[in-house]
CSV table of C-alpha atoms in Angstrom, one decimal:
chain,number,residue,atom,x,y,z
A,1,MET,CA,7.8,-59.1,-39.8
A,2,LEU,CA,6.7,-60.0,-36.0
A,3,ALA,CA,9.1,-63.1,-35.8
A,4,VAL,CA,11.8,-61.0,-36.2
A,5,PHE,CA,11.1,-58.2,-34.4
A,6,ASN,CA,10.2,-60.2,-31.3
A,7,ALA,CA,12.9,-62.3,-31.7
A,8,ILE,CA,15.6,-59.1,-31.7
A,9,ASN,CA,13.8,-57.8,-28.7
A,10,ALA,CA,14.0,-61.1,-27.0
A,11,TYR,CA,17.7,-61.0,-27.8
A,12,ARG,CA,18.4,-57.3,-26.6
A,13,THR,CA,16.2,-57.5,-23.4
A,14,SER,CA,19.0,-60.9,-22.9
A,15,LEU,CA,22.0,-58.7,-22.8
A,16,GLY,CA,20.4,-55.6,-20.7
A,17,LEU,CA,19.4,-53.6,-23.6
A,18,ASN,CA,16.3,-51.2,-23.8
A,19,PRO,CA,14.2,-52.8,-26.4
A,20,VAL,CA,13.7,-51.4,-30.1
A,21,LYS,CA,10.3,-49.6,-31.3
A,22,TYR,CA,8.6,-50.3,-34.6
A,23,ASN,CA,8.0,-47.4,-37.3
A,24,PRO,CA,6.0,-48.3,-40.4
A,25,THR,CA,7.6,-45.5,-42.3
A,26,VAL,CA,11.0,-46.9,-41.8
A,27,SER,CA,9.8,-50.3,-42.6
A,28,THR,CA,8.6,-49.3,-46.3
A,29,LEU,CA,12.4,-48.6,-46.7
A,30,SER,CA,13.1,-52.2,-45.4
A,31,GLN,CA,10.3,-53.6,-47.2
A,32,ASP,CA,11.4,-51.9,-50.9
A,33,TRP,CA,15.2,-53.2,-50.2
A,34,SER,CA,14.2,-56.7,-49.5
A,35,ASN,CA,12.0,-57.0,-52.6
A,36,ASN,CA,14.9,-55.0,-54.8
A,37,ILE,CA,17.6,-57.6,-53.5
A,38,ALA,CA,15.2,-60.7,-54.3
A,39,SER,CA,13.7,-59.5,-58.0
A,40,ARG,CA,17.6,-59.4,-58.5
A,41,GLN,CA,18.9,-62.3,-56.6
A,42,VAL,CA,21.8,-60.6,-55.0
A,43,ILE,CA,22.9,-59.4,-51.6
A,44,GLU,CA,24.1,-56.5,-51.2
A,45,HIS,CA,23.4,-52.8,-48.8
A,46,ARG,CA,22.5,-50.0,-49.9
A,47,SER,CA,24.6,-47.3,-49.6
A,48,ASN,CA,23.5,-44.0,-48.2
A,49,PHE,CA,20.2,-45.4,-47.2
A,50,TRP,CA,19.6,-43.7,-44.4
A,51,THR,CA,19.2,-40.5,-47.0
A,52,ASP,CA,16.1,-41.6,-47.9
A,53,PRO,CA,13.0,-39.4,-46.9
A,54,ARG,CA,11.3,-42.7,-45.2
A,55,ALA,CA,14.6,-43.2,-43.1
A,56,LEU,CA,13.2,-40.1,-40.8
A,57,ASN,CA,16.2,-38.4,-40.4
A,58,PRO,CA,18.0,-40.4,-37.7
A,59,ASN,CA,21.1,-38.6,-36.0
A,60,ASN,CA,22.1,-40.9,-33.3
A,61,GLY,CA,23.3,-44.2,-35.5
A,62,ALA,CA,21.9,-46.2,-38.9
A,63,GLY,CA,22.3,-49.5,-40.0
A,64,GLU,CA,21.7,-52.5,-42.0
A,65,ILE,CA,21.6,-56.1,-42.0
A,66,ILE,CA,20.5,-58.6,-44.5
A,67,ALA,CA,20.4,-62.4,-44.8
A,68,VAL,CA,18.7,-65.0,-47.2
A,69,ARG,CA,17.2,-68.5,-45.8
A,70,TRP,CA,15.8,-71.5,-48.1
A,71,ASP,CA,12.8,-71.9,-45.4
A,72,ARG,CA,10.0,-70.3,-44.4
A,73,ASN,CA,11.3,-69.4,-40.6
A,74,ALA,CA,11.7,-65.7,-40.1
A,75,ALA,CA,12.5,-65.6,-36.7
A,76,GLN,CA,15.9,-67.6,-38.1
A,77,LEU,CA,17.1,-64.6,-39.6
A,78,VAL,CA,18.1,-63.4,-36.6
A,79,GLU,CA,19.8,-66.3,-35.4
A,80,TRP,CA,22.4,-66.1,-38.2
A,81,TRP,CA,22.7,-62.4,-37.4
A,82,LYS,CA,23.6,-63.2,-34.1
A,83,SER,CA,26.4,-65.5,-35.6
A,84,SER,CA,28.0,-63.0,-37.4
A,85,PRO,CA,30.2,-60.7,-35.8
A,86,ALA,CA,29.2,-57.4,-37.6
A,87,HIS,CA,25.4,-58.7,-38.0
A,88,ASP,CA,25.8,-59.0,-34.1
A,89,ALA,CA,27.3,-55.6,-33.2
A,90,LEU,CA,24.8,-53.8,-35.0
A,91,LEU,CA,22.3,-56.0,-32.8
A,92,ARG,CA,23.6,-55.1,-30.0
A,93,ASP,CA,24.2,-51.3,-30.6
A,94,PRO,CA,22.4,-49.4,-27.6
A,95,ARG,CA,22.0,-46.0,-29.8
A,96,PHE,CA,19.4,-47.9,-31.9
A,97,ASN,CA,15.7,-47.3,-30.8
A,98,VAL,CA,13.6,-48.0,-33.9
A,99,ILE,CA,14.1,-50.6,-36.4
A,100,GLY,CA,12.2,-51.6,-40.1
A,101,VAL,CA,11.5,-54.7,-41.2
A,102,GLY,CA,11.4,-56.0,-44.5
A,103,ILE,CA,11.1,-59.8,-45.6
A,104,THR,CA,10.0,-60.9,-49.2
A,105,PHE,CA,9.0,-64.7,-49.9
A,106,THR,CA,10.0,-66.1,-53.6
A,107,ASP,CA,9.5,-69.1,-55.1
A,108,GLY,CA,12.1,-71.6,-55.6
A,109,ASN,CA,13.8,-74.7,-54.1
A,110,TYR,CA,17.1,-74.4,-53.5
A,111,LEU,CA,17.8,-78.0,-53.6
A,112,THR,CA,16.7,-78.9,-57.0
A,113,THR,CA,17.4,-75.3,-58.8
A,114,PRO,CA,20.4,-73.7,-57.1
A,115,ASN,CA,20.5,-69.8,-56.9
A,116,SER,CA,16.4,-69.9,-56.4
A,117,TYR,CA,16.1,-68.8,-52.9
A,118,THR,CA,13.1,-68.9,-50.8
A,119,MET,CA,12.9,-65.9,-48.5
A,120,TRP,CA,14.9,-62.7,-48.1
A,121,GLY,CA,14.8,-60.3,-45.0
A,122,VAL,CA,16.4,-57.0,-44.3
A,123,VAL,CA,16.4,-55.1,-41.1
A,124,ASN,CA,17.1,-50.9,-41.0
A,125,LEU,CA,18.1,-50.1,-37.4
A,126,PHE,CA,18.2,-46.1,-36.4
A,127,GLY,CA,18.8,-44.2,-33.5
A,128,TYR,CA,17.2,-41.0,-32.6
A,129,THR,CA,17.0,-38.3,-30.2
A,130,THR,CA,13.5,-38.0,-30.8
A,131,LEU,CA,11.4,-40.7,-31.7
A,132,PRO,CA,9.5,-39.8,-35.2
A,133,ALA,CA,5.7,-39.7,-35.6
A,134,GLY,CA,4.4,-42.9,-36.1
A,135,THR,CA,6.7,-45.1,-33.8
A,136,VAL,CA,4.7,-47.8,-31.8
A,137,ASN,CA,6.2,-50.7,-29.7
A,138,SER,CA,5.9,-53.0,-31.8
A,139,PRO,CA,3.9,-54.0,-35.4
A,140,GLY,CA,0.5,-53.8,-35.5
A,141,ALA,CA,0.9,-52.0,-32.2
A,142,GLY,CA,-1.3,-48.7,-31.2
A,143,THR,CA,-2.7,-46.5,-33.3
A,144,ALA,CA,0.0,-44.7,-36.0
A,145,PRO,CA,-0.9,-42.3,-38.6
A,146,PRO,CA,-1.8,-43.4,-41.8
A,147,GLN,CA,0.9,-43.9,-43.8
A,148,LEU,CA,0.0,-42.9,-47.9
A,149,PRO,CA,0.0,-45.8,-50.0
A,150,PRO,CA,2.6,-46.0,-53.2
A,151,PRO,CA,0.3,-44.1,-56.0
A,152,THR,CA,-1.4,-46.7,-58.3
A,153,VAL,CA,1.3,-46.3,-61.4
A,154,CYS,CA,4.2,-48.1,-59.2
A,155,ASP,CA,1.8,-50.7,-57.7
A,156,PRO,CA,2.7,-53.9,-59.3
A,157,ILE,CA,0.2,-56.3,-60.8
A,158,ALA,CA,1.4,-59.1,-59.1
A,159,LYS,CA,4.3,-60.2,-56.8
A,160,HIS,CA,6.2,-62.9,-58.3
A,161,GLN,CA,10.0,-64.0,-58.8
A,162,PRO,CA,11.6,-65.0,-62.3
A,163,PRO,CA,12.6,-68.2,-62.5
A,164,THR,CA,16.8,-68.8,-62.7
A,165,LEU,CA,17.1,-70.0,-66.3
A,166,ASP,CA,19.6,-71.1,-68.5
A,167,LEU,CA,20.0,-68.6,-71.2
A,168,SER,CA,22.9,-69.9,-73.7
A,169,ALA,CA,20.4,-70.5,-76.4
A,170,ALA,CA,18.1,-66.8,-75.9
A,171,ALA,CA,18.8,-64.1,-78.6
A,172,ILE,CA,20.2,-61.8,-75.6
A,173,ARG,CA,21.9,-63.9,-72.8
A,174,SER,CA,22.3,-61.0,-70.1
A,175,ALA,CA,21.6,-57.5,-69.2
A,176,GLY,CA,25.2,-56.8,-69.9
A,177,ASP,CA,25.1,-57.1,-73.6
A,178,LEU,CA,25.5,-55.2,-76.4
A,179,VAL,CA,22.5,-55.1,-78.7
A,180,ALA,CA,22.6,-52.7,-82.3
A,181,VAL,CA,20.3,-52.7,-85.3
A,182,ASP,CA,22.0,-52.7,-88.7
A,183,PRO,CA,21.0,-50.9,-91.6
A,184,SER,CA,19.3,-53.4,-93.0
A,185,GLY,CA,17.3,-54.2,-89.8
A,186,ASN,CA,19.1,-56.5,-88.5
A,187,LEU,CA,19.4,-57.1,-84.9
A,188,ARG,CA,22.7,-57.7,-83.4
A,189,ASP,CA,24.1,-59.3,-80.1
A,190,TYR,CA,27.5,-58.4,-78.3
A,191,PRO,CA,27.6,-60.6,-75.7
A,192,ALA,CA,29.1,-59.9,-72.4
A,193,LEU,CA,31.8,-61.5,-71.2
A,194,GLY,CA,32.2,-60.5,-67.8
A,195,ASN,CA,35.5,-59.4,-67.9
A,196,GLY,CA,35.0,-56.0,-69.5
A,197,THR,CA,34.6,-57.0,-72.8
A,198,PHE,CA,32.5,-58.2,-75.5
A,199,GLY,CA,32.3,-61.5,-77.9
A,200,PRO,CA,31.6,-61.1,-81.6
A,201,ALA,CA,28.1,-60.1,-82.8
A,202,ARG,CA,25.6,-62.6,-83.1
A,203,THR,CA,22.5,-61.8,-85.5
A,204,VAL,CA,19.6,-62.4,-83.3
A,205,GLY,CA,16.9,-61.3,-84.9
A,206,SER,CA,15.5,-58.9,-88.4
A,207,GLY,CA,12.7,-57.0,-89.2
A,208,PHE,CA,13.5,-53.8,-87.2
A,209,ALA,CA,14.4,-51.3,-90.1
A,210,GLY,CA,11.5,-49.1,-88.9
A,211,ALA,CA,12.8,-48.7,-85.4
A,212,LYS,CA,13.1,-45.1,-83.8
A,213,GLU,CA,14.9,-46.6,-80.7
A,214,VAL,CA,15.1,-50.4,-79.3
A,215,MET,CA,15.5,-51.2,-75.9
A,216,THR,CA,16.0,-54.6,-73.8
A,217,THR,CA,14.0,-55.8,-71.2
A,218,ASP,CA,12.7,-58.2,-68.8
A,219,TRP,CA,9.2,-56.8,-69.2
A,220,ASP,CA,7.4,-59.8,-68.4
A,221,ARG,CA,9.6,-60.7,-65.9
A,222,ASP,CA,10.0,-64.2,-66.9
A,223,GLY,CA,13.4,-64.7,-66.9
A,224,VAL,CA,14.0,-64.0,-70.6
A,225,ILE,CA,15.0,-60.9,-72.2
A,226,ASP,CA,12.8,-59.2,-74.7
A,227,VAL,CA,12.7,-56.6,-77.0
A,228,LEU,CA,11.2,-53.2,-77.0
A,229,VAL,CA,10.5,-51.2,-80.0
A,230,GLN,CA,9.6,-47.6,-80.4
A,231,MET,CA,8.6,-47.8,-84.0
A,232,LEU,CA,8.6,-44.7,-86.5
A,233,ASP,CA,5.0,-45.3,-87.6
A,234,GLY,CA,4.1,-44.3,-83.6
A,235,ARG,CA,3.6,-47.7,-82.5
A,236,LEU,CA,5.6,-49.1,-79.5
A,237,LEU,CA,5.8,-53.1,-80.0
A,238,LEU,CA,6.9,-55.8,-77.5
A,239,TYR,CA,9.2,-58.8,-79.0
A,240,PRO,CA,9.1,-61.7,-75.8
A,241,GLY,CA,12.4,-63.4,-76.1
A,242,ALA,CA,12.0,-66.9,-76.3
A,243,VAL,CA,14.3,-69.3,-74.0
A,244,SER,CA,15.2,-71.4,-76.8
A,245,GLY,CA,16.2,-68.2,-79.0
A,246,GLY,CA,14.3,-65.9,-81.2
A,247,PHE,CA,11.7,-64.2,-80.1
A,248,LYS,CA,7.7,-64.0,-80.1
A,249,ALA,CA,5.1,-62.7,-81.8
A,250,PRO,CA,5.2,-59.0,-81.0
A,251,VAL,CA,2.5,-57.3,-78.8
A,252,THR,CA,1.3,-53.9,-79.3
A,253,LEU,CA,1.8,-51.8,-76.2
A,254,GLY,CA,1.0,-49.1,-77.6
A,255,GLY,CA,-0.9,-48.4,-80.9
A,256,SER,CA,-0.2,-44.9,-81.7
A,257,GLY,CA,1.8,-41.3,-80.6
A,258,TRP,CA,4.9,-42.9,-79.3
A,259,GLN,CA,7.1,-41.5,-82.4
A,260,SER,CA,7.1,-37.8,-80.8
A,261,MET,CA,8.0,-39.1,-77.2
A,262,THR,CA,11.6,-39.9,-75.5
A,263,MET,CA,11.3,-42.5,-73.5
A,264,ALA,CA,13.7,-45.1,-71.3
A,265,VAL,CA,12.9,-48.6,-69.5
A,266,GLY,CA,13.7,-49.7,-66.4
A,267,ILE,CA,12.8,-50.6,-62.8
A,268,TRP,CA,11.7,-46.7,-61.8
A,269,CYS,CA,9.6,-47.9,-58.7
A,270,GLY,CA,11.1,-49.4,-56.1
A,271,ASN,CA,8.6,-51.6,-54.9
A,272,ASN,CA,7.6,-52.9,-58.2
A,273,ARG,CA,9.6,-55.9,-59.8
A,274,LEU,CA,8.3,-55.4,-63.0
A,275,PRO,CA,10.0,-52.5,-65.5
A,276,GLN,CA,8.0,-49.4,-66.4
A,277,ILE,CA,8.6,-46.5,-68.9
A,278,LEU,CA,9.8,-42.7,-68.0
A,279,ALA,CA,8.9,-40.4,-71.1
A,280,THR,CA,9.0,-36.9,-72.1
A,281,ASP,CA,6.6,-35.0,-74.6
A,282,SER,CA,7.7,-32.2,-76.5
A,283,SER,CA,6.8,-29.9,-73.8
A,284,GLY,CA,9.2,-31.6,-71.4
A,285,ALA,CA,6.5,-33.2,-69.3
A,286,LEU,CA,7.7,-36.6,-68.1
A,287,TYR,CA,5.3,-39.6,-68.1
A,288,LEU,CA,5.3,-42.6,-66.2
A,289,TYR,CA,3.6,-45.7,-67.3
A,290,ARG,CA,2.9,-48.8,-65.8
A,291,ASN,CA,4.0,-52.3,-66.8
A,292,LEU,CA,0.5,-54.4,-66.9
A,293,GLY,CA,2.4,-57.4,-68.8
A,294,LEU,CA,1.7,-58.6,-72.6
A,295,THR,CA,-1.3,-56.0,-73.0
A,296,ALA,CA,-1.4,-52.5,-74.1
A,297,LEU,CA,-0.4,-49.9,-71.8
A,298,VAL,CA,-3.3,-48.1,-70.2
A,299,GLY,CA,-2.9,-44.0,-69.3
A,300,ARG,CA,0.1,-42.4,-67.8
A,301,THR,CA,1.0,-40.2,-64.4
A,302,GLN,CA,2.6,-37.4,-64.9
A,303,VAL,CA,5.9,-36.9,-62.4
A,304,GLY,CA,7.7,-33.7,-63.5
A,305,SER,CA,8.1,-31.0,-65.8
A,306,GLY,CA,10.8,-29.0,-67.7
A,307,VAL,CA,13.0,-32.5,-68.4
A,308,SER,CA,14.7,-31.0,-71.9
A,309,ALA,CA,15.8,-34.2,-73.2
A,310,ILE,CA,16.8,-35.3,-76.9
A,311,ARG,CA,17.7,-38.7,-75.2
A,312,LEU,CA,16.9,-40.5,-72.1
A,313,SER,CA,18.8,-43.4,-70.3
A,314,MET,CA,17.8,-45.4,-67.2
A,315,VAL,CA,20.5,-46.1,-64.7
A,316,ASP,CA,21.7,-46.7,-61.0
A,317,TYR,CA,23.9,-43.3,-61.5
A,318,ASP,CA,24.7,-43.2,-57.6
A,319,ALA,CA,25.0,-46.5,-56.6
A,320,ASP,CA,22.3,-46.2,-54.0
A,321,GLY,CA,20.2,-49.1,-55.4
A,322,PHE,CA,17.7,-47.0,-57.1
A,323,GLN,CA,17.3,-46.1,-60.8
A,324,ASP,CA,17.9,-42.7,-62.0
A,325,LEU,CA,17.6,-41.1,-65.3
A,326,LEU,CA,20.2,-39.7,-67.4
A,327,ALA,CA,19.2,-36.8,-69.9
A,328,VAL,CA,21.0,-35.9,-72.9
A,329,GLU,CA,19.7,-32.1,-73.5
A,330,ALA,CA,20.3,-30.5,-76.6
A,331,ASN,CA,23.2,-28.4,-75.9
A,332,GLY,CA,25.2,-31.3,-75.1
A,333,ASN,CA,24.7,-31.6,-71.4
A,334,LEU,CA,23.8,-34.8,-69.5
A,335,ARG,CA,21.9,-34.0,-66.5
A,336,LEU,CA,20.9,-36.2,-63.5
A,337,TYR,CA,17.5,-36.8,-62.2
A,338,ARG,CA,18.1,-39.0,-59.3
A,339,GLY,CA,15.4,-41.8,-58.6
A,340,SER,CA,14.2,-42.9,-54.8
A,341,GLY,CA,12.2,-45.8,-55.6
A,342,LEU,CA,9.3,-43.6,-55.6
A,343,THR,CA,7.0,-42.0,-58.6
A,344,ALA,CA,9.0,-38.6,-58.9
A,345,PRO,CA,12.7,-37.8,-59.0
A,346,ARG,CA,14.1,-36.4,-56.2
A,347,ALA,CA,13.5,-32.6,-55.2
A,348,GLU,CA,16.4,-31.3,-55.5
A,349,ALA,CA,19.0,-29.5,-57.9
A,350,HIS,CA,19.4,-31.7,-61.2
A,351,LEU,CA,23.1,-31.8,-61.8
A,352,VAL,CA,24.8,-31.6,-65.3
A,353,VAL,CA,27.3,-34.5,-64.8
A,354,GLY,CA,28.5,-34.2,-67.9
A,355,THR,CA,28.9,-32.3,-71.2
A,356,ALA,CA,29.5,-33.3,-75.0
A,357,TRP,CA,26.8,-35.9,-74.8
A,358,THR,CA,25.3,-35.3,-78.1
A,359,ASP,CA,28.5,-37.0,-79.6
A,360,TYR,CA,26.8,-40.4,-78.1
A,361,SER,CA,24.1,-41.4,-81.0
A,362,GLY,CA,22.8,-44.4,-78.7
A,363,LEU,CA,23.5,-44.9,-74.7
A,364,ARG,CA,22.3,-48.4,-73.1
A,365,SER,CA,22.7,-49.4,-69.6
A,366,LEU,CA,24.2,-52.7,-68.9
A,367,LYS,CA,25.2,-54.6,-65.9
A,368,GLY,CA,27.5,-56.9,-65.3
A,369,VAL,CA,29.6,-56.0,-67.8
A,370,THR,CA,32.9,-55.7,-65.5
A,371,GLY,CA,32.1,-58.3,-62.6
A,372,LEU,CA,28.6,-60.1,-61.3
A,373,ASN,CA,26.4,-57.1,-59.8
A,374,THR,CA,28.4,-54.5,-61.9
A,375,THR,CA,26.4,-51.3,-63.3
A,376,GLY,CA,27.4,-49.0,-65.9
A,377,ILE,CA,26.6,-47.1,-69.0
A,378,ALA,CA,27.5,-47.6,-72.7
A,379,GLY,CA,27.8,-44.9,-75.7
A,380,LEU,CA,28.2,-45.0,-79.3
A,381,LEU,CA,30.2,-42.5,-81.0
A,382,SER,CA,30.0,-42.0,-84.9
A,383,ASN,CA,32.9,-43.5,-85.6
A,384,GLY,CA,31.8,-46.9,-84.3
A,385,THR,CA,33.5,-47.1,-81.1
A,386,ILE,CA,31.8,-48.3,-78.1
A,387,GLU,CA,32.7,-46.3,-74.7
A,388,TYR,CA,31.7,-47.6,-71.4
A,389,TRP,CA,31.9,-46.2,-67.8
A,390,ASP,CA,32.1,-48.0,-64.8
A,391,LEU,CA,29.0,-46.5,-62.5
A,392,THR,CA,29.8,-49.2,-59.7
A,393,GLY,CA,31.5,-46.3,-57.6
A,394,GLY,CA,28.7,-43.7,-58.5
A,395,SER,CA,29.8,-41.3,-60.5
A,396,LEU,CA,31.3,-41.0,-64.1
A,397,THR,CA,34.8,-41.7,-65.0
A,398,THR,CA,37.4,-42.1,-67.5
A,399,PRO,CA,35.1,-44.4,-69.8
A,400,SER,CA,36.9,-47.5,-71.4
A,401,THR,CA,36.8,-48.8,-75.0
A,402,PRO,CA,35.5,-52.0,-75.1
A,403,ILE,CA,34.7,-52.7,-78.9
A,404,THR,CA,35.0,-50.5,-81.9
A,405,GLY,CA,33.3,-51.2,-85.7
A,406,LEU,CA,29.9,-50.2,-85.0
A,407,GLY,CA,29.4,-47.8,-87.5
A,408,GLY,CA,26.3,-47.3,-89.0
A,409,LEU,CA,24.4,-49.0,-86.5
A,410,LYS,CA,21.5,-48.0,-84.0
A,411,LEU,CA,22.6,-48.5,-80.1
A,412,ALA,CA,19.8,-50.7,-78.1
A,413,GLN,CA,18.9,-49.3,-74.6
């Protein structure tokens, strides 16, 4: 971090520009996004990042630069930015007076494993008429006001990067696959083809007849997609996926009481690469459950109230890089609870973004259905038709109908 900060200021000084200062709160914004893109192995900017509370209300411009390197020389990130006209323009912008820096190191060797990166860098640059509280001359300089750490429920148990694996033999091959349970309890996978369509069903598991809800996620972050099952008898079970196909023996994450919860799974916390669970009880209290790996869940943190939902789904609805919560209410309204990477939904009016959503017996958040890094949500109608909304633009539009014939099936989240 200090190497990047010093290299940027050395460059600005050589151009006769004022040096930028450092703010630790702004840097949490940069670090969280660096962790986020490293966990997904994508290079992409976050829209409207300057509206994040950690940006501290800049009023004189905002910019973001990103790069990845396959070595550990952080200062060389700045050299690459200098060689790119668009990035260089941000480094040279005289309006900017405060930056945040995020650096994430991940395991991997690009020479032996393509697309396995080792260092990710994000710098956010902001201009302020009045410097925000806590701003110092450089990282570690001065005594900045203490920053509250994220609540324990969001803290990762470990920072690790899943390997890049060949999932061609795995039960569920991508986060874009449609997954469903048939009346006999067989698990079917409809592989996403990447062009908005799905391939024919493959039976990839059995014994799921007692499921209230089935969810797919890489819970243990080993690079293979797992199945999380909310059982009607109250248990919460995890079936770890095997790269060679099928699933390993189930792990009991919860022993009882889960049948009454309405739940969704996803990467809710911006600083945590492990998926977490959001769930509501009958009173509308919203709880966040920390992922502890292949062991029972212990404790929960209430992060909201008044969330009336018969179905939940976690998806990046507004395309800002953070997961949001979509709640289907008993009257059919689809209500949006936007996330900000922190424990609780944003403190704002929670808008109704759709109606008549009780027509859908299941919802599934999907990635990569219509192209690399795209995001969307699928709904299953009673006639067996899947409707799919691409959310890459940050809102619901007219759905497509990529697949039919799923009548009588339970759609996995």
